[in-house]
PDB file of C-alpha atoms in Angstrom:
ATOM      1  CA  MET A   1      65.876  37.826 -47.947  1.00  0.00           C
ATOM      2  CA  ASP A   2      68.394  35.685 -47.407  1.00  0.00           C
ATOM      3  CA  GLN A   3      69.470  36.496 -43.510  1.00  0.00           C
ATOM      4  CA  GLN A   4      69.526  33.620 -41.036  1.00  0.00           C
ATOM      5  CA  THR A   5      69.881  35.684 -37.932  1.00  0.00           C
ATOM      6  CA  ASP A   6      66.868  35.412 -35.668  1.00  0.00           C
ATOM      7  CA  PRO A   7      64.793  38.334 -35.606  1.00  0.00           C
ATOM      8  CA  VAL A   8      63.687  40.795 -33.197  1.00  0.00           C
ATOM      9  CA  LEU A   9      59.696  40.560 -31.911  1.00  0.00           C
ATOM     10  CA  ILE A  10      57.798  43.456 -30.554  1.00  0.00           C
ATOM     11  CA  VAL A  11      54.678  42.040 -29.032  1.00  0.00           C
ATOM     12  CA  GLY A  12      51.520  44.152 -26.748  1.00  0.00           C
ATOM     13  CA  SER A  13      48.337  44.084 -26.496  1.00  0.00           C
ATOM     14  CA  GLY A  14      46.081  45.729 -29.166  1.00  0.00           C
ATOM     15  CA  ARG A  15      46.177  49.566 -28.872  1.00  0.00           C
ATOM     16  CA  SER A  16      49.136  49.324 -26.584  1.00  0.00           C
ATOM     17  CA  GLY A  17      51.269  51.771 -28.859  1.00  0.00           C
ATOM     18  CA  THR A  18      52.788  48.611 -30.414  1.00  0.00           C
ATOM     19  CA  THR A  19      52.525  50.388 -33.873  1.00  0.00           C
ATOM     20  CA  PHE A  20      54.804  53.581 -32.885  1.00  0.00           C
ATOM     21  CA  LEU A  21      57.026  50.965 -31.327  1.00  0.00           C
ATOM     22  CA  ALA A  22      57.774  49.228 -34.133  1.00  0.00           C
ATOM     23  CA  LYS A  23      57.808  52.682 -36.089  1.00  0.00           C
ATOM     24  CA  LEU A  24      60.836  53.966 -33.902  1.00  0.00           C
ATOM     25  CA  LEU A  25      62.436  50.829 -34.778  1.00  0.00           C
ATOM     26  CA  ASP A  26      62.122  50.869 -38.705  1.00  0.00           C
ATOM     27  CA  SER A  27      63.318  54.413 -38.330  1.00  0.00           C
ATOM     28  CA  HIS A  28      66.663  52.674 -38.179  1.00  0.00           C
ATOM     29  CA  THR A  29      68.273  52.716 -41.916  1.00  0.00           C
ATOM     30  CA  ARG A  30      69.090  48.294 -40.848  1.00  0.00           C
ATOM     31  CA  VAL A  31      65.808  47.472 -39.735  1.00  0.00           C
ATOM     32  CA  LEU A  32      63.596  45.439 -42.409  1.00  0.00           C
ATOM     33  CA  TYR A  33      59.945  45.865 -40.922  1.00  0.00           C
ATOM     34  CA  ARG A  34      57.067  43.270 -40.971  1.00  0.00           C
ATOM     35  CA  HIS A  35      54.236  44.658 -39.911  1.00  0.00           C
ATOM     36  CA  GLU A  36      51.641  42.113 -38.305  1.00  0.00           C
ATOM     37  CA  PRO A  37      52.502  39.307 -40.467  1.00  0.00           C
ATOM     38  CA  ASP A  38      50.482  36.863 -38.252  1.00  0.00           C
ATOM     39  CA  TRP A  39      47.533  38.523 -39.635  1.00  0.00           C
ATOM     40  CA  ALA A  40      48.582  37.324 -43.607  1.00  0.00           C
ATOM     41  CA  ARG A  41      50.021  34.110 -42.212  1.00  0.00           C
ATOM     42  CA  VAL A  42      48.241  32.393 -39.972  1.00  0.00           C
ATOM     43  CA  ASP A  43      48.933  29.088 -38.379  1.00  0.00           C
ATOM     44  CA  THR A  44      45.223  28.129 -36.171  1.00  0.00           C
ATOM     45  CA  SER A  45      47.675  24.723 -34.992  1.00  0.00           C
ATOM     46  CA  LEU A  46      49.671  27.187 -32.634  1.00  0.00           C
ATOM     47  CA  PRO A  47      47.472  27.665 -29.999  1.00  0.00           C
ATOM     48  CA  PHE A  48      47.207  32.152 -29.971  1.00  0.00           C
ATOM     49  CA  LEU A  49      46.916  31.159 -26.018  1.00  0.00           C
ATOM     50  CA  PRO A  50      49.237  28.270 -25.497  1.00  0.00           C
ATOM     51  CA  PRO A  51      47.757  26.649 -22.067  1.00  0.00           C
ATOM     52  CA  PRO A  52      50.344  27.222 -19.361  1.00  0.00           C
ATOM     53  CA  GLY A  53      52.960  23.865 -19.217  1.00  0.00           C
ATOM     54  CA  ALA A  54      52.946  23.477 -23.054  1.00  0.00           C
ATOM     55  CA  ARG A  55      55.707  25.546 -23.744  1.00  0.00           C
ATOM     56  CA  GLU A  56      58.095  22.661 -24.491  1.00  0.00           C
ATOM     57  CA  LYS A  57      55.309  20.960 -26.559  1.00  0.00           C
ATOM     58  CA  PHE A  58      54.909  23.804 -29.178  1.00  0.00           C
ATOM     59  CA  SER A  59      58.437  25.625 -28.590  1.00  0.00           C
ATOM     60  CA  ARG A  60      59.534  24.165 -32.120  1.00  0.00           C
ATOM     61  CA  GLN A  61      56.268  24.413 -34.520  1.00  0.00           C
ATOM     62  CA  ALA A  62      56.800  28.217 -32.855  1.00  0.00           C
ATOM     63  CA  GLY A  63      60.431  28.662 -33.869  1.00  0.00           C
ATOM     64  CA  GLU A  64      59.473  27.759 -37.815  1.00  0.00           C
ATOM     65  CA  TYR A  65      56.376  30.402 -37.334  1.00  0.00           C
ATOM     66  CA  LEU A  66      58.626  32.589 -36.392  1.00  0.00           C
ATOM     67  CA  ARG A  67      61.023  32.683 -39.246  1.00  0.00           C
ATOM     68  CA  GLU A  68      58.312  31.816 -41.342  1.00  0.00           C
ATOM     69  CA  LEU A  69      56.465  34.973 -40.953  1.00  0.00           C
ATOM     70  CA  ALA A  70      59.873  36.795 -41.470  1.00  0.00           C
ATOM     71  CA  GLN A  71      59.131  35.899 -44.713  1.00  0.00           C
ATOM     72  CA  VAL A  72      55.589  37.053 -45.158  1.00  0.00           C
ATOM     73  CA  ARG A  73      55.744  40.039 -48.086  1.00  0.00           C
ATOM     74  CA  ALA A  74      51.422  40.978 -48.461  1.00  0.00           C
ATOM     75  CA  PRO A  75      51.462  44.908 -49.087  1.00  0.00           C
ATOM     76  CA  LYS A  76      49.933  45.648 -45.302  1.00  0.00           C
ATOM     77  CA  VAL A  77      53.046  43.675 -44.271  1.00  0.00           C
ATOM     78  CA  THR A  78      55.494  45.428 -45.657  1.00  0.00           C
ATOM     79  CA  GLY A  79      54.236  48.816 -46.698  1.00  0.00           C
ATOM     80  CA  LYS A  80      53.130  50.340 -43.586  1.00  0.00           C
ATOM     81  CA  GLU A  81      53.896  53.930 -43.224  1.00  0.00           C
ATOM     82  CA  PRO A  82      56.095  56.010 -42.444  1.00  0.00           C
ATOM     83  CA  ARG A  83      58.493  54.929 -44.748  1.00  0.00           C
ATOM     84  CA  PHE A  84      61.855  55.344 -44.228  1.00  0.00           C
ATOM     85  CA  ARG A  85      65.406  55.200 -46.582  1.00  0.00           C
ATOM     86  CA  LYS A  86      67.341  52.163 -45.732  1.00  0.00           C
ATOM     87  CA  SER A  87      70.818  51.273 -46.400  1.00  0.00           C
ATOM     88  CA  TYR A  88      70.576  48.253 -47.892  1.00  0.00           C
ATOM     89  CA  ARG A  89      68.956  49.863 -50.625  1.00  0.00           C
ATOM     90  CA  SER A  90      70.847  51.973 -53.167  1.00  0.00           C
ATOM     91  CA  GLY A  91      68.619  54.962 -54.284  1.00  0.00           C
ATOM     92  CA  PRO A  92      67.687  52.983 -57.760  1.00  0.00           C
ATOM     93  CA  ARG A  93      66.506  49.630 -55.396  1.00  0.00           C
ATOM     94  CA  GLU A  94      64.801  52.273 -53.353  1.00  0.00           C
ATOM     95  CA  VAL A  95      62.832  53.563 -55.913  1.00  0.00           C
ATOM     96  CA  ALA A  96      61.746  50.447 -56.898  1.00  0.00           C
ATOM     97  CA  TYR A  97      60.831  49.168 -53.870  1.00  0.00           C
ATOM     98  CA  ARG A  98      58.366  52.686 -53.098  1.00  0.00           C
ATOM     99  CA  LEU A  99      56.819  51.572 -56.390  1.00  0.00           C
ATOM    100  CA  ASN A 100      56.347  47.739 -56.060  1.00  0.00           C
ATOM    101  CA  VAL A 101      54.485  48.943 -52.443  1.00  0.00           C
ATOM    102  CA  ALA A 102      52.073  51.698 -54.332  1.00  0.00           C
ATOM    103  CA  ALA A 103      51.343  49.091 -57.149  1.00  0.00           C
ATOM    104  CA  ALA A 104      50.935  46.679 -54.527  1.00  0.00           C
ATOM    105  CA  ARG A 105      49.046  48.736 -52.251  1.00  0.00           C
ATOM    106  CA  THR A 106      46.661  48.955 -55.231  1.00  0.00           C
ATOM    107  CA  LEU A 107      46.275  45.413 -55.847  1.00  0.00           C
ATOM    108  CA  ALA A 108      45.475  44.988 -52.157  1.00  0.00           C
ATOM    109  CA  LYS A 109      42.259  47.577 -52.570  1.00  0.00           C
ATOM    110  CA  LEU A 110      41.336  45.878 -55.675  1.00  0.00           C
ATOM    111  CA  GLY A 111      41.296  42.638 -53.730  1.00  0.00           C
ATOM    112  CA  CYS A 112      43.765  40.759 -55.538  1.00  0.00           C
ATOM    113  CA  ALA A 113      46.578  40.768 -53.443  1.00  0.00           C
ATOM    114  CA  ARG A 114      45.725  41.366 -49.685  1.00  0.00           C
ATOM    115  CA  LYS A 115      47.322  38.374 -48.009  1.00  0.00           C
ATOM    116  CA  ARG A 116      49.687  37.278 -51.056  1.00  0.00           C
ATOM    117  CA  ASP A 117      53.853  38.079 -50.765  1.00  0.00           C
ATOM    118  CA  VAL A 118      53.834  40.591 -53.665  1.00  0.00           C
ATOM    119  CA  VAL A 119      56.016  42.979 -52.518  1.00  0.00           C
ATOM    120  CA  TRP A 120      60.524  42.526 -52.855  1.00  0.00           C
ATOM    121  CA  ASP A 121      62.389  43.705 -50.098  1.00  0.00           C
ATOM    122  CA  MET A 122      65.230  45.138 -52.744  1.00  0.00           C
ATOM    123  CA  ILE A 123      67.944  44.102 -50.767  1.00  0.00           C
ATOM    124  CA  GLY A 124      71.274  44.552 -51.936  1.00  0.00           C
ATOM    125  CA  ASN A 125      73.574  41.605 -52.059  1.00  0.00           C
ATOM    126  CA  ALA A 126      76.015  43.090 -50.333  1.00  0.00           C
ATOM    127  CA  SER A 127      74.152  44.388 -47.713  1.00  0.00           C
ATOM    128  CA  ARG A 128      72.369  40.926 -46.379  1.00  0.00           C
ATOM    129  CA  GLY A 129      74.026  40.304 -43.624  1.00  0.00           C
ATOM    130  CA  ASP A 130      73.569  43.839 -42.199  1.00  0.00           C
ATOM    131  CA  VAL A 131      69.921  43.359 -42.032  1.00  0.00           C
ATOM    132  CA  VAL A 132      67.465  43.635 -38.408  1.00  0.00           C
ATOM    133  CA  THR A 133      64.552  41.937 -39.054  1.00  0.00           C
ATOM    134  CA  VAL A 134      61.915  43.345 -36.887  1.00  0.00           C
ATOM    135  CA  ILE A 135      58.513  41.753 -36.615  1.00  0.00           C
ATOM    136  CA  LYS A 136      55.719  43.586 -34.668  1.00  0.00           C
ATOM    137  CA  SER A 137      52.394  41.646 -33.246  1.00  0.00           C
ATOM    138  CA  VAL A 138      49.633  41.997 -31.104  1.00  0.00           C
ATOM    139  CA  ASN A 139      47.853  38.347 -32.331  1.00  0.00           C
ATOM    140  CA  SER A 140      50.681  36.389 -30.760  1.00  0.00           C
ATOM    141  CA  VAL A 141      51.436  38.095 -27.549  1.00  0.00           C
ATOM    142  CA  ALA A 142      50.836  35.342 -25.360  1.00  0.00           C
ATOM    143  CA  ARG A 143      53.136  33.307 -27.821  1.00  0.00           C
ATOM    144  CA  ALA A 144      55.947  35.079 -26.878  1.00  0.00           C
ATOM    145  CA  PRO A 145      57.192  32.425 -24.296  1.00  0.00           C
ATOM    146  CA  LEU A 146      57.378  30.003 -26.965  1.00  0.00           C
ATOM    147  CA  PHE A 147      59.834  32.077 -29.501  1.00  0.00           C
ATOM    148  CA  VAL A 148      61.663  32.741 -26.987  1.00  0.00           C
ATOM    149  CA  ASP A 149      62.481  29.255 -26.157  1.00  0.00           C
ATOM    150  CA  ALA A 150      62.413  28.100 -29.787  1.00  0.00           C
ATOM    151  CA  LEU A 151      64.985  30.890 -30.711  1.00  0.00           C
ATOM    152  CA  PRO A 152      68.124  31.481 -28.566  1.00  0.00           C
ATOM    153  CA  GLY A 153      68.924  34.975 -30.842  1.00  0.00           C
ATOM    154  CA  ILE A 154      65.939  36.346 -30.312  1.00  0.00           C
ATOM    155  CA  ARG A 155      65.440  39.532 -28.811  1.00  0.00           C
ATOM    156  CA  LEU A 156      61.752  40.489 -27.421  1.00  0.00           C
ATOM    157  CA  VAL A 157      60.191  43.545 -26.520  1.00  0.00           C
ATOM    158  CA  HIS A 158      56.849  43.660 -24.658  1.00  0.00           C
ATOM    159  CA  LEU A 159      55.266  46.901 -24.650  1.00  0.00           C
ATOM    160  CA  ILE A 160      52.660  47.242 -21.831  1.00  0.00           C
ATOM    161  CA  ARG A 161      50.161  50.226 -21.519  1.00  0.00           C
ATOM    162  CA  HIS A 162      47.978  51.725 -18.985  1.00  0.00           C
ATOM    163  CA  PRO A 163      45.415  49.282 -18.443  1.00  0.00           C
ATOM    164  CA  ALA A 164      42.736  52.085 -18.755  1.00  0.00           C
ATOM    165  CA  GLY A 165      44.443  53.662 -21.775  1.00  0.00           C
ATOM    166  CA  VAL A 166      44.169  50.582 -23.166  1.00  0.00           C
ATOM    167  CA  VAL A 167      39.997  50.136 -22.562  1.00  0.00           C
ATOM    168  CA  ALA A 168      39.687  53.684 -23.389  1.00  0.00           C
ATOM    169  CA  SER A 169      41.403  53.256 -27.272  1.00  0.00           C
ATOM    170  CA  ARG A 170      39.248  50.050 -27.592  1.00  0.00           C
ATOM    171  CA  MET A 171      36.375  51.672 -26.659  1.00  0.00           C
ATOM    172  CA  ARG A 172      37.113  54.752 -28.949  1.00  0.00           C
ATOM    173  CA  GLY A 173      37.901  52.324 -31.742  1.00  0.00           C
ATOM    174  CA  VAL A 174      34.302  50.802 -30.802  1.00  0.00           C
ATOM    175  CA  GLU A 175      32.345  54.529 -31.761  1.00  0.00           C
ATOM    176  CA  LEU A 176      34.146  54.782 -34.456  1.00  0.00           C
ATOM    177  CA  GLY A 177      33.271  51.726 -35.948  1.00  0.00           C
ATOM    178  CA  LEU A 178      37.011  50.352 -36.222  1.00  0.00           C
ATOM    179  CA  MET A 179      37.265  47.972 -33.812  1.00  0.00           C
ATOM    180  CA  GLY A 180      34.714  45.034 -31.906  1.00  0.00           C
ATOM    181  CA  THR A 181      33.629  44.209 -28.360  1.00  0.00           C
ATOM    182  CA  GLU A 182      34.579  40.728 -28.889  1.00  0.00           C
ATOM    183  CA  VAL A 183      36.581  39.812 -25.199  1.00  0.00           C
ATOM    184  CA  TYR A 184      38.094  36.245 -25.372  1.00  0.00           C
ATOM    185  CA  ILE A 185      36.891  35.247 -21.988  1.00  0.00           C
ATOM    186  CA  ASP A 186      35.598  31.547 -22.572  1.00  0.00           C
ATOM    187  CA  ALA A 187      39.031  31.225 -24.913  1.00  0.00           C
ATOM    188  CA  LEU A 188      41.268  32.786 -21.501  1.00  0.00           C
ATOM    189  CA  PHE A 189      39.559  30.453 -18.911  1.00  0.00           C
ATOM    190  CA  ASP A 190      40.147  27.271 -21.615  1.00  0.00           C
ATOM    191  CA  SER A 191      43.339  27.888 -21.870  1.00  0.00           C
ATOM    192  CA  GLY A 192      43.969  28.602 -18.488  1.00  0.00           C
ATOM    193  CA  TYR A 193      44.880  32.146 -18.178  1.00  0.00           C
ATOM    194  CA  ALA A 194      41.957  32.085 -15.936  1.00  0.00           C
ATOM    195  CA  ASP A 195      43.573  30.088 -13.408  1.00  0.00           C
ATOM    196  CA  GLY A 196      44.527  31.887 -10.054  1.00  0.00           C
ATOM    197  CA  TRP A 197      42.764  34.686 -10.313  1.00  0.00           C
ATOM    198  CA  LYS A 198      39.293  33.301  -8.443  1.00  0.00           C
ATOM    199  CA  LEU A 199      36.921  34.197 -10.692  1.00  0.00           C
ATOM    200  CA  LYS A 200      34.338  32.450 -12.201  1.00  0.00           C
ATOM    201  CA  ARG A 201      33.690  32.407 -16.029  1.00  0.00           C
ATOM    202  CA  GLU A 202      30.044  32.961 -15.639  1.00  0.00           C
ATOM    203  CA  GLU A 203      30.499  36.056 -13.602  1.00  0.00           C
ATOM    204  CA  VAL A 204      33.542  37.736 -15.626  1.00  0.00           C
ATOM    205  CA  LYS A 205      31.079  37.260 -18.546  1.00  0.00           C
ATOM    206  CA  ALA A 206      28.720  39.197 -16.979  1.00  0.00           C
ATOM    207  CA  TRP A 207      30.698  42.208 -16.363  1.00  0.00           C
ATOM    208  CA  PRO A 208      30.094  45.642 -18.168  1.00  0.00           C
ATOM    209  CA  ILE A 209      32.624  45.634 -21.099  1.00  0.00           C
ATOM    210  CA  GLU A 210      35.276  47.763 -19.773  1.00  0.00           C
ATOM    211  CA  LYS A 211      35.803  45.586 -16.760  1.00  0.00           C
ATOM    212  CA  GLN A 212      36.280  42.556 -19.398  1.00  0.00           C
ATOM    213  CA  MET A 213      38.730  44.313 -21.614  1.00  0.00           C
ATOM    214  CA  ALA A 214      40.803  45.221 -18.644  1.00  0.00           C
ATOM    215  CA  PHE A 215      40.889  40.815 -17.272  1.00  0.00           C
ATOM    216  CA  GLU A 216      42.058  40.026 -20.753  1.00  0.00           C
ATOM    217  CA  TRP A 217      44.884  42.328 -20.933  1.00  0.00           C
ATOM    218  CA  MET A 218      45.958  41.333 -17.169  1.00  0.00           C
ATOM    219  CA  ALA A 219      45.526  37.566 -17.701  1.00  0.00           C
ATOM    220  CA  VAL A 220      47.696  37.546 -21.322  1.00  0.00           C
ATOM    221  CA  ASN A 221      50.337  41.022 -20.133  1.00  0.00           C
ATOM    222  CA  GLU A 222      50.534  39.370 -16.473  1.00  0.00           C
ATOM    223  CA  ALA A 223      51.187  35.520 -17.934  1.00  0.00           C
ATOM    224  CA  VAL A 224      53.540  36.560 -20.563  1.00  0.00           C
ATOM    225  CA  TYR A 225      55.497  39.438 -17.808  1.00  0.00           C
ATOM    226  CA  ARG A 226      55.859  36.571 -15.137  1.00  0.00           C
ATOM    227  CA  SER A 227      57.494  33.894 -17.593  1.00  0.00           C
ATOM    228  CA  LEU A 228      60.161  35.973 -19.609  1.00  0.00           C
ATOM    229  CA  GLU A 229      60.888  38.886 -16.778  1.00  0.00           C
ATOM    230  CA  GLY A 230      64.577  38.428 -15.962  1.00  0.00           C
ATOM    231  CA  HIS A 231      65.055  36.601 -18.862  1.00  0.00           C
ATOM    232  CA  ASP A 232      68.142  38.029 -21.551  1.00  0.00           C
ATOM    233  CA  ALA A 233      65.924  37.885 -24.398  1.00  0.00           C
ATOM    234  CA  TYR A 234      63.290  39.985 -22.477  1.00  0.00           C
ATOM    235  CA  LEU A 235      62.412  43.830 -22.242  1.00  0.00           C
ATOM    236  CA  CYS A 236      59.552  45.358 -20.883  1.00  0.00           C
ATOM    237  CA  VAL A 237      58.540  48.864 -21.928  1.00  0.00           C
ATOM    238  CA  THR A 238      55.791  50.967 -20.871  1.00  0.00           C
ATOM    239  CA  HIS A 239      53.691  53.045 -23.268  1.00  0.00           C
ATOM    240  CA  ASP A 240      53.883  56.272 -20.403  1.00  0.00           C
ATOM    241  CA  ALA A 241      57.836  55.812 -20.704  1.00  0.00           C
ATOM    242  CA  LEU A 242      58.157  56.106 -24.517  1.00  0.00           C
ATOM    243  CA  SER A 243      55.659  58.764 -24.840  1.00  0.00           C
ATOM    244  CA  ARG A 244      57.052  60.692 -22.006  1.00  0.00           C
ATOM    245  CA  SER A 245      60.802  60.437 -22.727  1.00  0.00           C
ATOM    246  CA  THR A 246      60.778  58.965 -26.427  1.00  0.00           C
ATOM    247  CA  GLU A 247      64.387  59.410 -27.346  1.00  0.00           C
ATOM    248  CA  GLU A 248      65.572  57.653 -23.701  1.00  0.00           C
ATOM    249  CA  GLU A 249      63.569  55.031 -24.155  1.00  0.00           C
ATOM    250  CA  THR A 250      64.388  53.719 -27.842  1.00  0.00           C
ATOM    251  CA  ARG A 251      68.055  53.954 -26.810  1.00  0.00           C
ATOM    252  CA  LYS A 252      67.364  51.496 -24.108  1.00  0.00           C
ATOM    253  CA  VAL A 253      65.225  49.488 -26.754  1.00  0.00           C
ATOM    254  CA  PHE A 254      68.266  49.785 -29.758  1.00  0.00           C
ATOM    255  CA  ALA A 255      70.699  48.959 -27.303  1.00  0.00           C
ATOM    256  CA  HIS A 256      68.218  45.429 -26.006  1.00  0.00           C
ATOM    257  CA  VAL A 257      68.309  44.491 -29.664  1.00  0.00           C
ATOM    258  CA  GLY A 258      71.823  45.257 -30.635  1.00  0.00           C
ATOM    259  CA  LEU A 259      71.427  48.461 -32.949  1.00  0.00           C
ATOM    260  CA  ASP A 260      73.461  51.405 -32.640  1.00  0.00           C
ATOM    261  CA  TRP A 261      71.982  55.058 -32.549  1.00  0.00           C
ATOM    262  CA  SER A 262      70.623  56.209 -35.597  1.00  0.00           C
ATOM    263  CA  GLU A 263      70.460  59.884 -37.254  1.00  0.00           C
ATOM    264  CA  GLN A 264      67.609  59.263 -39.025  1.00  0.00           C
ATOM    265  CA  THR A 265      65.250  57.817 -35.934  1.00  0.00           C
ATOM    266  CA  ASP A 266      66.582  61.207 -33.922  1.00  0.00           C
ATOM    267  CA  ARG A 267      64.799  62.964 -37.059  1.00  0.00           C
ATOM    268  CA  PHE A 268      61.751  60.760 -36.523  1.00  0.00           C
ATOM    269  CA  ILE A 269      61.210  61.442 -32.799  1.00  0.00           C
ATOM    270  CA  ARG A 270      62.119  65.280 -33.390  1.00  0.00           C
ATOM    271  CA  SER A 271      59.868  65.592 -35.821  1.00  0.00           C
ATOM    272  CA  LEU A 272      56.830  64.114 -33.689  1.00  0.00           C
ATOM    273  CA  ARG A 273      58.152  66.486 -30.209  1.00  0.00           C
ATOM    274  CA  THR A 274      56.709  69.523 -32.872  1.00  0.00           C
ATOM    275  CA  GLY A 275      53.453  68.414 -32.661  1.00  0.00           C
ATOM    276  CA  ALA A 276      52.978  69.168 -36.475  1.00  0.00           C
ATOM    277  CA  SER A 277      51.565  66.882 -38.037  1.00  0.00           C
ATOM    278  CA  GLN A 278      48.983  64.601 -37.037  1.00  0.00           C
ATOM    279  CA  SER A 279      47.309  61.220 -37.931  1.00  0.00           C
ATOM    280  CA  GLY A 280      44.072  58.848 -37.255  1.00  0.00           C
ATOM    281  CA  TYR A 281      43.268  55.947 -34.788  1.00  0.00           C
ATOM    282  CA  PHE A 282      45.617  53.470 -36.153  1.00  0.00           C
ATOM    283  CA  GLY A 283      48.539  56.243 -36.811  1.00  0.00           C
ATOM    284  CA  VAL A 284      51.763  57.218 -35.039  1.00  0.00           C
ATOM    285  CA  GLN A 285      52.570  60.665 -36.139  1.00  0.00           C
ATOM    286  CA  ARG A 286      51.913  62.271 -33.464  1.00  0.00           C
ATOM    287  CA  ALA A 287      53.149  63.930 -30.155  1.00  0.00           C
ATOM    288  CA  PRO A 288      53.847  61.640 -27.708  1.00  0.00           C
ATOM    289  CA  ARG A 289      53.064  62.777 -24.298  1.00  0.00           C
ATOM    290  CA  THR A 290      49.753  64.054 -25.933  1.00  0.00           C
ATOM    291  CA  GLU A 291      49.017  60.370 -25.308  1.00  0.00           C
ATOM    292  CA  ILE A 292      49.914  60.506 -21.432  1.00  0.00           C
ATOM    293  CA  GLY A 293      46.864  59.973 -19.122  1.00  0.00           C
ATOM    294  CA  LYS A 294      44.809  60.910 -21.930  1.00  0.00           C
ATOM    295  CA  TRP A 295      42.144  57.924 -21.035  1.00  0.00           C
ATOM    296  CA  ARG A 296      41.218  60.596 -17.533  1.00  0.00           C
ATOM    297  CA  LYS A 297      39.437  62.205 -19.777  1.00  0.00           C
ATOM    298  CA  GLU A 298      37.898  59.103 -22.095  1.00  0.00           C
ATOM    299  CA  LEU A 299      36.401  57.173 -19.219  1.00  0.00           C
ATOM    300  CA  THR A 300      34.176  58.402 -16.463  1.00  0.00           C
ATOM    301  CA  THR A 301      35.075  57.229 -13.073  1.00  0.00           C
ATOM    302  CA  GLY A 302      32.737  54.646 -12.760  1.00  0.00           C
ATOM    303  CA  GLN A 303      34.339  53.012 -15.633  1.00  0.00           C
ATOM    304  CA  ILE A 304      38.305  53.962 -14.209  1.00  0.00           C
ATOM    305  CA  ASP A 305      36.978  52.500 -10.836  1.00  0.00           C
ATOM    306  CA  ARG A 306      35.910  49.355 -12.337  1.00  0.00           C
ATOM    307  CA  ILE A 307      39.111  48.857 -14.499  1.00  0.00           C
ATOM    308  CA  HIS A 308      41.587  49.093 -11.038  1.00  0.00           C
ATOM    309  CA  GLU A 309      39.133  46.745  -8.929  1.00  0.00           C
ATOM    310  CA  VAL A 310      40.337  44.263 -11.787  1.00  0.00           C
ATOM    311  CA  VAL A 311      43.808  44.586 -12.160  1.00  0.00           C
ATOM    312  CA  GLU A 312      45.123  45.927  -8.851  1.00  0.00           C
ATOM    313  CA  ARG A 313      45.175  42.075  -8.726  1.00  0.00           C
ATOM    314  CA  SER A 314      48.193  41.752 -11.022  1.00  0.00           C
ATOM    315  CA  MET A 315      51.175  42.663 -10.470  1.00  0.00           C
ATOM    316  CA  ILE A 316      51.982  44.710 -13.537  1.00  0.00           C
ATOM    317  CA  GLY A 317      48.463  46.126 -13.303  1.00  0.00           C
ATOM    318  CA  GLU A 318      49.173  47.616  -9.605  1.00  0.00           C
ATOM    319  CA  LYS A 319      52.238  48.935 -10.920  1.00  0.00           C
ATOM    320  CA  LEU A 320      51.756  50.648 -14.093  1.00  0.00           C
ATOM    321  CA  TRP A 321      48.082  52.305 -11.770  1.00  0.00           C
ATOM    322  CA  GLN A 322      50.719  53.736  -8.814  1.00  0.00           C
ATOM    323  CA  ALA A 323      52.773  54.995 -11.855  1.00  0.00           C
TER     324      ALA A 323
END
């Protein structure tokens, strides 16, 4: 991949719908999508929770790291379904690409190439300048201000889901054996993300799991939102708005990142509206409106009240709760 323009970055807490948003972008014919490349290429020297006031210290490193992530071609990073036709690949190149992805995924299942760059993008030489690289991450959400400082041309989309929706989805994943219960309370306090909330570490660690998850959601997303609100590179989108008005919100995101409307995107959205296709826990092919407020049926009244008790302290938490 030779294109040198700064990438588009989608960030959000895990279980916020970031893959759904990323696939809406990926449905555009010009987009080259990288799915969570920081899973395959890890830089532990760049803090996952950069301490407040450390943006200048880590800015250059963050920019170099994000450019490196744009080059990752591991099977999981490049082969996330559903896959879409691209204007930068001819018919033969598209066939070769899909065969390459299938072979790479087979190798990954055999444990031979899970994190290796074994997928080729198959971009035609004449189309390289027209490609828009989109990177999606849940691990690097707190690094977002560093990336914005480092790359002047970056466009960042921050997806925020109702905290009860995030907690309900995480707990469902735990019940299904697909997610763990670890919450990084110590890391939040050690990095300064708990400062200002007037809470003690041991008090938070003694909370029920739903309150701890809500605190983690609040501390990270509030820090990113307050750091970047009003910045030209930053767009905040809510999961409820994206689910309720998918085309309208997607058009806003496309405008923010410099993409025109795509007929392929339009067809993808219409296919979701039918509700005919369903997908599993990590999938995106489901009717978006069915996701709105689903947490009300999955959580008890006591759990909902405890989550609200935490997030009502924050600007974004109270806004989402009122909405």
